[in-house]
């Protein structure tokens, strides 16, 4: 079978230069040139986005039998250009994996079937075929993913939380897309609740819902070129000193707090501070935190104020109230000071690091395109001399 151009990769790399794409199509008249252009496209893509993860180079249904474990790394999604220039309509895509009877709490509280396609994750009402409006997420748009215990439940349950890009910080404007939150028990999936062409591959990692969803989410994110990782709370890095009456032998990784009149829970995670699980959910990435301070320090409670960068040099203060005094030492010593969040001067370093990363990525993209243009011009000149 003759080699063919990798049009998907070429479109992703040169989508802003249709003239280059047309030139490549015309010049790719031999197998050697087809291979050369494909190599150029792969090289430019790696210069922009970094090397592909190994799971991207494999078929998704060939993932390891033991699945993917949630990590406690920074979990920020790589701000990469999508491999596909457009993700299309989720309803028109083949459902590769379906996991039924999942309790969704945000953006709507209801049991749905979760459907995995090549480009999307969406919810579907039982015995229907259309995605539920407002619960459709492109894999390339997921910025942060979390696996967190549901507080104050006698039975162990966990929430998966997925933030689309640009939705984690508080805003007064209405967002086009909300975060997705769904709950899984600690038990194995029920028989007959997993379907689709990849059901057999999923069955190999279905000892627990966590193993199943860690595998399904990680492989589909990777296949879409998204480097977001699932971040889990780690009691060895932070835990509350307040005893849980319903599970006294288990260390709580959350702290009860109020935001305004709404009660919720703070999770102090390796990559930032999460507050949930009622709408609106909030996640404050560490690289956006200016400083953390304390107010209304009383005998039994205190408030915590987190100042974050919003746009440019603009900042906003977000206050969480009525935290238990027992947790003051743990929050201050184990988290705030360990990450240097008490010092405003460190904020400039965090911001500079974030901006440097973004600038380097932009420079890589510009340099890669310039290199590709130069290479294309050289090939065009070579054709002219033939």
Tab-separated table of C-alpha atoms in Angstrom:
chain	number	residue	atom	x	y	z
A	1	UNK	CA	0.000	0.000	0.000
A	2	UNK	CA	1.605	3.327	-1.047
A	3	UNK	CA	2.420	5.842	1.662
A	4	UNK	CA	0.029	8.779	2.003
A	5	UNK	CA	0.300	12.247	3.490
A	6	UNK	CA	-0.703	12.636	7.132
A	7	UNK	CA	-3.283	15.292	6.285
A	8	UNK	CA	-4.573	15.553	9.845
A	9	UNK	CA	-1.131	16.426	11.197
A	10	UNK	CA	-0.312	18.710	8.260
A	11	UNK	CA	-3.603	20.595	8.705
A	12	UNK	CA	-2.918	21.044	12.425
A	13	UNK	CA	0.609	22.377	11.853
A	14	UNK	CA	-0.003	24.559	8.792
A	15	UNK	CA	-3.645	25.549	9.270
A	16	UNK	CA	-2.659	29.235	9.097
A	17	UNK	CA	-0.782	28.707	5.802
A	18	UNK	CA	-3.055	27.099	3.193
A	19	UNK	CA	-0.500	28.026	0.513
A	20	UNK	CA	2.036	25.708	2.153
A	21	UNK	CA	-0.540	22.924	2.356
A	22	UNK	CA	-1.334	23.314	-1.336
A	23	UNK	CA	2.364	23.318	-2.206
A	24	UNK	CA	2.948	20.137	-0.219
A	25	UNK	CA	0.015	18.422	-1.920
A	26	UNK	CA	1.486	19.276	-5.332
A	27	UNK	CA	5.070	18.391	-4.426
A	28	UNK	CA	4.298	15.059	-2.726
A	29	UNK	CA	4.612	13.090	-5.945
A	30	UNK	CA	6.915	10.303	-4.742
A	31	UNK	CA	6.903	8.007	-1.688
A	32	UNK	CA	10.166	9.591	-0.539
A	33	UNK	CA	8.667	13.074	-0.603
A	34	UNK	CA	5.508	11.901	1.157
A	35	UNK	CA	7.672	10.452	3.924
A	36	UNK	CA	9.734	13.663	4.053
A	37	UNK	CA	6.686	15.922	4.386
A	38	UNK	CA	5.201	13.669	7.072
A	39	UNK	CA	8.491	13.806	8.976
A	40	UNK	CA	8.548	17.608	8.679
A	41	UNK	CA	4.975	17.833	9.999
A	42	UNK	CA	5.807	15.560	12.936
A	43	UNK	CA	8.957	17.560	13.709
A	44	UNK	CA	7.144	20.916	13.653
A	45	UNK	CA	4.319	19.513	15.791
A	46	UNK	CA	6.800	18.269	18.397
A	47	UNK	CA	8.587	21.630	18.425
A	48	UNK	CA	5.281	23.312	19.212
A	49	UNK	CA	3.768	20.767	21.587
A	50	UNK	CA	6.645	18.619	22.808
A	51	UNK	CA	6.987	14.880	22.138
A	52	UNK	CA	3.803	12.870	22.015
A	53	UNK	CA	3.089	10.652	25.013
A	54	UNK	CA	3.515	6.961	24.311
A	55	UNK	CA	-0.207	6.374	24.719
A	56	UNK	CA	-0.880	8.796	21.841
A	57	UNK	CA	1.193	6.649	19.501
A	58	UNK	CA	-0.793	3.534	20.377
A	59	UNK	CA	-4.379	2.743	19.629
A	60	UNK	CA	-6.482	3.687	22.646
A	61	UNK	CA	-7.870	0.175	23.017
A	62	UNK	CA	-4.346	-1.183	23.397
A	63	UNK	CA	-3.805	0.527	26.761
A	64	UNK	CA	-2.078	-1.452	29.513
A	65	UNK	CA	-4.261	-3.944	31.302
A	66	UNK	CA	-3.599	-2.453	34.717
A	67	UNK	CA	-4.936	0.950	33.637
A	68	UNK	CA	-3.728	4.445	34.491
A	69	UNK	CA	-3.445	5.733	38.026
A	70	UNK	CA	-4.321	9.257	39.036
A	71	UNK	CA	-1.232	11.288	39.751
A	72	UNK	CA	-0.339	13.992	42.234
A	73	UNK	CA	1.684	16.050	39.790
A	74	UNK	CA	0.764	19.575	38.867
A	75	UNK	CA	-2.020	18.378	36.610
A	76	UNK	CA	-2.185	21.499	34.488
A	77	UNK	CA	-3.155	20.778	30.951
A	78	UNK	CA	-0.472	21.504	28.421
A	79	UNK	CA	-1.650	24.548	26.504
A	80	UNK	CA	-1.045	22.880	23.193
A	81	UNK	CA	-2.526	23.478	19.812
A	82	UNK	CA	-5.158	20.814	19.141
A	83	UNK	CA	-4.167	18.026	16.789
A	84	UNK	CA	-7.480	18.414	14.999
A	85	UNK	CA	-8.275	21.873	13.706
A	86	UNK	CA	-11.932	21.256	14.536
A	87	UNK	CA	-13.616	18.697	16.769
A	88	UNK	CA	-16.886	18.562	14.872
A	89	UNK	CA	-20.273	17.597	16.237
A	90	UNK	CA	-20.200	15.113	19.110
A	91	UNK	CA	-23.549	13.634	18.089
A	92	UNK	CA	-22.107	12.617	14.712
A	93	UNK	CA	-19.143	10.736	16.186
A	94	UNK	CA	-18.980	7.039	16.940
A	95	UNK	CA	-19.367	6.243	20.637
A	96	UNK	CA	-16.240	4.234	21.456
A	97	UNK	CA	-17.041	3.635	25.116
A	98	UNK	CA	-20.225	4.049	27.141
A	99	UNK	CA	-20.452	3.876	30.939
A	100	UNK	CA	-24.037	3.808	32.143
A	101	UNK	CA	-25.843	4.974	35.285
A	102	UNK	CA	-23.337	7.581	36.449
A	103	UNK	CA	-24.493	10.177	38.989
A	104	UNK	CA	-23.755	13.644	37.605
A	105	UNK	CA	-24.084	16.579	40.025
A	106	UNK	CA	-22.733	19.494	37.947
A	107	UNK	CA	-23.897	21.065	35.687
A	108	UNK	CA	-27.119	19.058	36.245
A	109	UNK	CA	-27.993	16.647	39.037
A	110	UNK	CA	-29.179	13.450	37.396
A	111	UNK	CA	-28.071	9.945	36.434
A	112	UNK	CA	-26.711	9.813	32.908
A	113	UNK	CA	-24.771	7.521	30.617
A	114	UNK	CA	-21.314	8.960	29.882
A	115	UNK	CA	-20.187	8.554	26.272
A	116	UNK	CA	-16.582	8.673	25.057
A	117	UNK	CA	-15.828	9.517	21.424
A	118	UNK	CA	-12.538	10.319	19.730
A	119	UNK	CA	-13.036	14.051	20.301
A	120	UNK	CA	-15.660	14.409	23.025
A	121	UNK	CA	-16.996	13.293	26.374
A	122	UNK	CA	-20.712	13.832	26.811
A	123	UNK	CA	-23.705	12.799	28.902
A	124	UNK	CA	-26.705	11.044	27.438
A	125	UNK	CA	-30.045	10.284	29.054
A	126	UNK	CA	-30.790	6.538	29.312
A	127	UNK	CA	-32.381	5.011	26.202
A	128	UNK	CA	-31.665	8.087	24.068
A	129	UNK	CA	-29.079	8.828	21.393
A	130	UNK	CA	-28.540	12.602	21.610
A	131	UNK	CA	-26.031	14.334	23.925
A	132	UNK	CA	-27.530	16.343	26.782
A	133	UNK	CA	-27.283	20.055	26.042
A	134	UNK	CA	-24.579	21.717	28.141
A	135	UNK	CA	-22.842	18.451	29.074
A	136	UNK	CA	-20.621	18.046	26.026
A	137	UNK	CA	-16.860	18.512	26.444
A	138	UNK	CA	-14.134	18.409	23.808
A	139	UNK	CA	-11.117	16.464	25.064
A	140	UNK	CA	-8.763	19.181	23.843
A	141	UNK	CA	-10.603	21.772	25.992
A	142	UNK	CA	-10.151	20.053	29.374
A	143	UNK	CA	-7.705	22.112	31.445
A	144	UNK	CA	-7.797	20.463	34.891
A	145	UNK	CA	-8.991	17.074	36.131
A	146	UNK	CA	-9.411	15.909	39.730
A	147	UNK	CA	-10.350	12.798	41.683
A	148	UNK	CA	-11.516	13.863	45.153
A	149	UNK	CA	-13.366	12.167	48.021
A	150	UNK	CA	-16.941	13.205	48.705
A	151	UNK	CA	-16.871	14.631	52.249
A	152	UNK	CA	-19.069	13.528	55.131
A	153	UNK	CA	-20.383	10.336	53.564
A	154	UNK	CA	-20.531	7.082	55.507
A	155	UNK	CA	-19.945	5.114	52.307
A	156	UNK	CA	-16.738	5.954	50.443
A	157	UNK	CA	-17.471	7.904	47.267
A	158	UNK	CA	-15.339	10.090	45.011
A	159	UNK	CA	-16.039	12.897	42.591
A	160	UNK	CA	-14.337	13.326	39.259
A	161	UNK	CA	-14.106	17.031	38.406
A	162	UNK	CA	-13.239	18.269	34.907
A	163	UNK	CA	-12.693	21.983	34.267
A	164	UNK	CA	-12.900	23.186	30.658
A	165	UNK	CA	-10.271	25.751	29.747
A	166	UNK	CA	-10.901	29.187	31.241
A	167	UNK	CA	-13.611	28.153	33.729
A	168	UNK	CA	-11.746	27.540	36.992
A	169	UNK	CA	-11.538	31.117	38.322
A	170	UNK	CA	-14.577	32.961	39.710
A	171	UNK	CA	-16.211	35.343	37.261
A	172	UNK	CA	-19.248	37.602	37.284
A	173	UNK	CA	-19.900	36.875	33.629
A	174	UNK	CA	-21.911	33.815	32.684
A	175	UNK	CA	-19.731	31.035	31.329
A	176	UNK	CA	-20.559	29.201	28.132
A	177	UNK	CA	-19.400	25.960	29.727
A	178	UNK	CA	-19.473	24.719	33.322
A	179	UNK	CA	-17.257	22.175	34.999
A	180	UNK	CA	-18.350	18.544	34.988
A	181	UNK	CA	-18.703	16.696	38.295
A	182	UNK	CA	-19.765	13.069	38.555
A	183	UNK	CA	-19.651	10.630	41.460
A	184	UNK	CA	-18.416	7.050	41.591
A	185	UNK	CA	-18.617	4.537	44.459
A	186	UNK	CA	-15.716	2.415	45.677
A	187	UNK	CA	-17.385	-0.731	44.320
A	188	UNK	CA	-16.747	-2.346	40.918
A	189	UNK	CA	-18.990	-1.306	38.007
A	190	UNK	CA	-22.229	-3.228	37.696
A	191	UNK	CA	-22.437	-5.900	35.043
A	192	UNK	CA	-23.872	-4.592	31.782
A	193	UNK	CA	-23.064	-0.932	32.443
A	194	UNK	CA	-20.041	-0.778	30.096
A	195	UNK	CA	-20.643	-0.785	26.355
A	196	UNK	CA	-19.195	0.261	23.016
A	197	UNK	CA	-16.364	-1.032	20.797
A	198	UNK	CA	-13.839	-0.506	23.603
A	199	UNK	CA	-15.863	-2.352	26.240
A	200	UNK	CA	-13.498	-5.341	26.142
A	201	UNK	CA	-10.459	-3.132	26.730
A	202	UNK	CA	-12.341	-1.356	29.519
A	203	UNK	CA	-13.274	-4.659	31.146
A	204	UNK	CA	-9.583	-5.319	31.798
A	205	UNK	CA	-9.393	-2.194	33.996
A	206	UNK	CA	-12.798	-2.425	35.657
A	207	UNK	CA	-11.910	-3.793	39.074
A	208	UNK	CA	-13.088	-0.434	40.422
A	209	UNK	CA	-14.763	2.636	39.000
A	210	UNK	CA	-11.576	4.564	39.691
A	211	UNK	CA	-9.435	2.210	37.626
A	212	UNK	CA	-12.006	2.317	34.831
A	213	UNK	CA	-12.357	6.099	34.689
A	214	UNK	CA	-8.649	6.787	35.209
A	215	UNK	CA	-7.958	4.587	32.189
A	216	UNK	CA	-10.804	5.955	30.072
A	217	UNK	CA	-10.138	9.632	30.796
A	218	UNK	CA	-6.356	9.417	30.520
A	219	UNK	CA	-6.303	7.477	27.268
A	220	UNK	CA	-8.864	9.698	25.560
A	221	UNK	CA	-7.177	12.901	26.741
A	222	UNK	CA	-3.819	11.612	25.519
A	223	UNK	CA	-5.248	10.536	22.186
A	224	UNK	CA	-6.588	14.064	21.700
A	225	UNK	CA	-3.138	15.528	22.406
A	226	UNK	CA	-4.154	16.886	25.820
A	227	UNK	CA	-1.604	16.474	28.612
A	228	UNK	CA	-4.004	17.144	31.474
A	229	UNK	CA	-3.472	14.699	34.321
A	230	UNK	CA	-5.889	13.529	36.981
A	231	UNK	CA	-4.811	15.036	40.296
A	232	UNK	CA	-5.835	13.271	43.505
A	233	UNK	CA	-5.681	14.581	47.068
A	234	UNK	CA	-2.757	13.134	49.040
A	235	UNK	CA	-3.161	12.900	52.850
A	236	UNK	CA	0.631	12.640	53.174
A	237	UNK	CA	0.960	16.160	51.767
A	238	UNK	CA	-2.064	17.749	53.394
A	239	UNK	CA	-4.794	16.527	55.704
A	240	UNK	CA	-7.183	18.103	58.158
A	241	UNK	CA	-6.715	17.702	61.903
A	242	UNK	CA	-10.458	17.741	62.457
A	243	UNK	CA	-11.687	14.227	63.218
A	244	UNK	CA	-14.312	12.744	60.903
A	245	UNK	CA	-17.100	11.254	63.054
A	246	UNK	CA	-18.427	9.077	60.215
A	247	UNK	CA	-14.991	7.600	59.335
A	248	UNK	CA	-12.792	8.314	62.394
A	249	UNK	CA	-9.821	6.218	61.260
A	250	UNK	CA	-9.468	8.050	57.951
A	251	UNK	CA	-7.611	11.341	57.532
A	252	UNK	CA	-9.768	13.974	55.864
A	253	UNK	CA	-8.118	15.747	52.934
A	254	UNK	CA	-10.689	18.548	52.946
A	255	UNK	CA	-11.455	21.525	55.174
A	256	UNK	CA	-14.996	22.787	55.632
A	257	UNK	CA	-15.427	26.450	54.663
A	258	UNK	CA	-17.970	29.006	53.499
A	259	UNK	CA	-17.856	31.230	50.447
A	260	UNK	CA	-20.400	33.894	51.182
A	261	UNK	CA	-23.450	32.087	52.517
A	262	UNK	CA	-22.687	28.813	50.713
A	263	UNK	CA	-20.940	26.025	52.559
A	264	UNK	CA	-18.416	23.805	50.837
A	265	UNK	CA	-15.008	22.176	51.129
A	266	UNK	CA	-11.463	23.317	50.418
A	267	UNK	CA	-8.914	20.859	49.033
A	268	UNK	CA	-5.269	21.946	49.190
A	269	UNK	CA	-3.830	20.147	46.178
A	270	UNK	CA	-0.338	19.963	44.649
A	271	UNK	CA	-1.323	22.292	41.804
A	272	UNK	CA	-3.724	24.662	43.570
A	273	UNK	CA	-6.699	25.157	45.878
A	274	UNK	CA	-10.046	23.627	44.921
A	275	UNK	CA	-13.410	24.611	46.422
A	276	UNK	CA	-16.566	22.582	45.846
A	277	UNK	CA	-18.821	20.847	45.318
A	278	UNK	CA	-21.666	23.311	44.926
A	279	UNK	CA	-21.881	25.680	41.977
A	280	UNK	CA	-19.933	27.720	41.167
A	281	UNK	CA	-16.900	25.485	41.584
A	282	UNK	CA	-13.575	27.267	42.041
A	283	UNK	CA	-10.007	26.184	41.383
A	284	UNK	CA	-7.121	28.564	42.109
A	285	UNK	CA	-3.958	27.335	40.346
A	286	UNK	CA	-0.772	27.879	42.333
A	287	UNK	CA	0.856	29.794	39.480
A	288	UNK	CA	-1.964	32.350	39.644
A	289	UNK	CA	-1.920	32.871	43.419
A	290	UNK	CA	-0.449	36.229	44.462
A	291	UNK	CA	-0.594	35.663	48.214
A	292	UNK	CA	-2.607	34.031	50.982
A	293	UNK	CA	-3.566	35.893	54.151
A	294	UNK	CA	-5.818	35.334	57.153
A	295	UNK	CA	-8.605	37.509	58.543
A	296	UNK	CA	-11.252	37.332	61.280
A	297	UNK	CA	-9.036	35.088	63.382
A	298	UNK	CA	-11.174	34.077	66.356
A	299	UNK	CA	-10.907	31.479	69.085
A	300	UNK	CA	-12.625	28.753	67.054
A	301	UNK	CA	-12.575	29.913	63.435
A	302	UNK	CA	-10.657	32.020	60.934
A	303	UNK	CA	-11.026	33.205	57.342
A	304	UNK	CA	-8.547	32.728	54.522
A	305	UNK	CA	-8.128	35.250	51.687
A	306	UNK	CA	-6.508	34.150	48.430
A	307	UNK	CA	-5.419	36.868	46.013
A	308	UNK	CA	-5.099	35.640	42.430
A	309	UNK	CA	-4.036	37.057	39.092
A	310	UNK	CA	-7.009	37.308	36.742
A	311	UNK	CA	-6.066	39.108	33.515
A	312	UNK	CA	-2.613	40.629	33.052
A	313	UNK	CA	-1.602	42.420	36.258
A	314	UNK	CA	-5.180	42.576	37.549
A	315	UNK	CA	-5.847	40.661	40.749
A	316	UNK	CA	-8.888	39.598	42.739
A	317	UNK	CA	-9.287	38.542	46.356
A	318	UNK	CA	-11.361	35.460	47.117
A	319	UNK	CA	-12.335	34.853	50.728
A	320	UNK	CA	-13.303	31.592	52.381
A	321	UNK	CA	-14.784	31.839	55.858
A	322	UNK	CA	-15.401	29.915	59.056
A	323	UNK	CA	-12.481	27.473	58.811
A	324	UNK	CA	-11.840	25.487	61.994
A	325	UNK	CA	-8.911	26.773	64.088
A	326	UNK	CA	-7.602	23.206	64.351
A	327	UNK	CA	-6.657	23.422	60.676
A	328	UNK	CA	-4.807	26.745	60.863
A	329	UNK	CA	-1.384	25.214	61.552
A	330	UNK	CA	-1.716	22.557	58.864
A	331	UNK	CA	-2.829	25.020	56.203
A	332	UNK	CA	-0.205	27.618	57.108
A	333	UNK	CA	2.805	25.326	57.606
A	334	UNK	CA	2.058	22.342	55.371
A	335	UNK	CA	0.665	24.247	52.423
A	336	UNK	CA	0.936	28.039	52.365
A	337	UNK	CA	4.543	28.350	53.554
A	338	UNK	CA	5.700	25.201	51.776
A	339	UNK	CA	4.571	26.724	48.477
A	340	UNK	CA	5.729	30.251	49.374
A	341	UNK	CA	2.196	31.614	49.113
A	342	UNK	CA	2.510	33.905	52.135
A	343	UNK	CA	5.077	36.104	50.389
A	344	UNK	CA	3.851	38.530	47.714
A	345	UNK	CA	7.366	38.800	46.267
A	346	UNK	CA	7.186	35.126	45.356
A	347	UNK	CA	4.025	35.853	43.373
A	348	UNK	CA	6.026	37.755	40.778
A	349	UNK	CA	8.262	34.719	40.363
A	350	UNK	CA	5.251	32.439	39.934
A	351	UNK	CA	3.696	34.831	37.433
A	352	UNK	CA	6.995	35.247	35.579
A	353	UNK	CA	7.368	31.480	35.380
A	354	UNK	CA	3.832	31.124	34.006
A	355	UNK	CA	4.401	33.896	31.442
A	356	UNK	CA	7.802	32.477	30.494
A	357	UNK	CA	6.229	29.092	29.810
A	358	UNK	CA	3.542	30.676	27.640
A	359	UNK	CA	6.069	32.881	25.815
A	360	UNK	CA	8.403	29.953	25.168
A	361	UNK	CA	5.532	27.961	23.718
A	362	UNK	CA	4.560	30.888	21.480
A	363	UNK	CA	8.194	31.355	20.413
A	364	UNK	CA	8.526	27.640	19.660
A	365	UNK	CA	5.422	27.813	17.507
A	366	UNK	CA	6.720	30.867	15.631
A	367	UNK	CA	10.203	29.376	15.178
A	368	UNK	CA	8.784	26.067	14.016
A	369	UNK	CA	6.567	27.787	11.455
A	370	UNK	CA	9.507	29.907	10.265
A	371	UNK	CA	11.639	26.769	9.894
A	372	UNK	CA	8.853	25.076	7.978
A	373	UNK	CA	8.434	28.090	5.699
A	374	UNK	CA	12.173	28.156	5.012
A	375	UNK	CA	12.165	24.441	4.281
A	376	UNK	CA	9.168	24.836	1.991
A	377	UNK	CA	10.869	27.678	0.105
A	378	UNK	CA	13.975	25.522	-0.311
A	379	UNK	CA	11.895	22.684	-1.714
A	380	UNK	CA	10.086	25.082	-4.039
A	381	UNK	CA	13.417	26.436	-5.306
A	382	UNK	CA	14.646	22.895	-5.802
A	383	UNK	CA	11.551	22.121	-7.889
A	384	UNK	CA	12.185	25.249	-9.940
A	385	UNK	CA	15.704	24.132	-10.802
A	386	UNK	CA	14.658	20.634	-11.911
